[in-house]
Amino acid sequence: MDKVDEDDVVNPWEVATSSATGVDYDKLIKRFGSTKIDDALLQRIEKVTGKPVHHLLRRGKFFSQRDMHIILDLYEQKKPFYLYTGRGPSSDSMHMGHLIPFIFTKWLQDTFDVPLVIQLTDDEKYLWKDLTLEQANHMAFENAKDIIACGFDIEKTFIFSDLDFISNSPAFYRNMCRVQKLVTYNQVKGIFGFGDSDCIGKISFPAIQASPSFSSSFPEIFNGRSDIPCLIPCAIDQDPYFRMTRDVAPRMNCLKPALIHSTFFPALQGAQTKMSASDPTSSIFVTDSDKQIKDKINKYAFSGGGATVEEHKEKGGNCDVDVSFQYLTFFMEDDDRLEEIRKTYTSGELLTGFLKKELVEILQKLVGEHRQRRASLTDDVVKQFMTPRKLKFDYPP
Ligand code: TRP
């Protein structure tokens, strides 16, 4: 299992830390063997794309990578690549933390003008949770709406539910079989910590999450070509799947996927606590009303401010543990304004109430816009996104 040190536990099913400032990401990079995103890489991204990097990159929310330089080389040479990300649909409604990878993936799609495949692992959630196949599949469809409402381009995006897609896709299933043949029980036990009493569905599931990393899994999109490289934006807890994928790829005559990893989004109660889709007070959901957003931030967002106004003015606030400030670093785009807030909150000049007010306004706007886009989506459009088809890109044989 991926145990980082005494305290931090990071694997696809559990993220736990006892530190108020969250997981130690530098240690995690060492443990996982990925590479830190440094200033030189950020500058290179700006140079090849000719635009400023997204604030989530600038602020280190996407902090780790594998083979990003190869992707940038390809882009410079005008050679194709594609994006792959996913979501395990475990509830009908998504929270803001779930949206982070998709907000960033949309930026990548807009910036690099590339195809995107999004895997909804309803099969995974069926295997791991107390859900029926029908419930898991229904959640996949509901989550697809929230994902589409992030603004993805229908001509460049294919979203699929494993339960619906795989049984109709011989090419995908063949890649699954290839992966299954190359990975032993001992290996998945080491990577994922599976035990003797885990059902065999779990044990073979990693092959399902690995397969979208290969362009040959989607002949409809890539015209049967197996040589289109893949870049996977994901939260770092998904890295074990892709370490396994990168290990088997060369033996399948396939390309290793590149990766770009994000940190975790903190729960309202603080970075040590778990954000849970089943606990409505632990996060802001995309379905929350303006009033719910305001009440939740005011009531539950862990404050790094002083206990009283006097104490706050004297000692100042601690931005590193203050959840409202942390949320601003994810959602406030204006760097200068953010820096001003950081300074005045740290000095004690800015009170917690004002910090929260600023955050509430930003979240109400973001969630409000999302709500509108979701409401205007028809089932027909969702079906179109979820139909295997050629996208707007050509891949000559
Ligand atoms: N296992 C992921 C989850 O539970 C879903 C997922 C599938 C995914 N494929 C992915 C996430 C690729 C990131 C990238 O959320």
JSON list of C-alpha atoms and ligand atoms in Angstrom, two decimals, residues 84-88 119 121 124-125 209 232-234 238 241-242, ligand 1:
[
{"chain": "A", "resi": 84, "resn": "TYR", "atom": "CA", "xyz": [-7.96, 10.89, -20.80]},
{"chain": "A", "resi": 85, "resn": "THR", "atom": "CA", "xyz": [-9.55, 11.43, -17.41]},
{"chain": "A", "resi": 86, "resn": "GLY", "atom": "CA", "xyz": [-12.38, 9.88, -15.44]},
{"chain": "A", "resi": 87, "resn": "ARG", "atom": "CA", "xyz": [-14.64, 9.72, -12.46]},
{"chain": "A", "resi": 88, "resn": "GLY", "atom": "CA", "xyz": [-16.04, 7.01, -10.24]},
{"chain": "A", "resi": 119, "resn": "GLN", "atom": "CA", "xyz": [-14.28, 7.19, -18.34]},
{"chain": "A", "resi": 121, "resn": "THR", "atom": "CA", "xyz": [-16.29, 3.80, -13.80]},
{"chain": "A", "resi": 124, "resn": "GLU", "atom": "CA", "xyz": [-15.79, 0.14, -10.18]},
{"chain": "A", "resi": 125, "resn": "LYS", "atom": "CA", "xyz": [-18.34, 1.73, -7.87]},
{"chain": "A", "resi": 209, "resn": "GLN", "atom": "CA", "xyz": [-8.93, 1.83, -15.85]},
{"chain": "A", "resi": 232, "resn": "ILE", "atom": "CA", "xyz": [-3.90, 11.89, -18.13]},
{"chain": "A", "resi": 233, "resn": "PRO", "atom": "CA", "xyz": [-4.85, 14.73, -15.77]},
{"chain": "A", "resi": 234, "resn": "CYS", "atom": "CA", "xyz": [-5.89, 13.22, -12.42]},
{"chain": "A", "resi": 238, "resn": "GLN", "atom": "CA", "xyz": [-5.04, 7.62, -9.08]},
{"chain": "A", "resi": 241, "resn": "TYR", "atom": "CA", "xyz": [-3.34, 2.66, -11.76]},
{"chain": "A", "resi": 242, "resn": "PHE", "atom": "CA", "xyz": [-1.10, 4.45, -14.17]},
{"chain": "B", "resi": 1, "resn": "TRP", "atom": "N1", "xyz": [-11.06, 5.59, -10.38]},
{"chain": "B", "resi": 1, "resn": "TRP", "atom": "C1", "xyz": [-11.44, 6.96, -10.59]},
{"chain": "B", "resi": 1, "resn": "TRP", "atom": "C2", "xyz": [-12.36, 7.42, -9.44]},
{"chain": "B", "resi": 1, "resn": "TRP", "atom": "O1", "xyz": [-12.77, 6.66, -8.62]},
{"chain": "B", "resi": 1, "resn": "TRP", "atom": "C3", "xyz": [-12.14, 7.18, -11.90]},
{"chain": "B", "resi": 1, "resn": "TRP", "atom": "C4", "xyz": [-11.23, 7.19, -13.09]},
{"chain": "B", "resi": 1, "resn": "TRP", "atom": "C5", "xyz": [-11.21, 6.29, -14.13]},
{"chain": "B", "resi": 1, "resn": "TRP", "atom": "C6", "xyz": [-10.19, 8.13, -13.39]},
{"chain": "B", "resi": 1, "resn": "TRP", "atom": "N2", "xyz": [-10.28, 6.60, -15.04]},
{"chain": "B", "resi": 1, "resn": "TRP", "atom": "C7", "xyz": [-9.63, 7.73, -14.63]},
{"chain": "B", "resi": 1, "resn": "TRP", "atom": "C8", "xyz": [-9.73, 9.28, -12.74]},
{"chain": "B", "resi": 1, "resn": "TRP", "atom": "C9", "xyz": [-8.59, 8.46, -15.23]},
{"chain": "B", "resi": 1, "resn": "TRP", "atom": "C10", "xyz": [-8.69, 10.00, -13.33]},
{"chain": "B", "resi": 1, "resn": "TRP", "atom": "C11", "xyz": [-8.13, 9.59, -14.56]},
{"chain": "B", "resi": 1, "resn": "TRP", "atom": "O2", "xyz": [-12.69, 8.59, -9.36]}
]
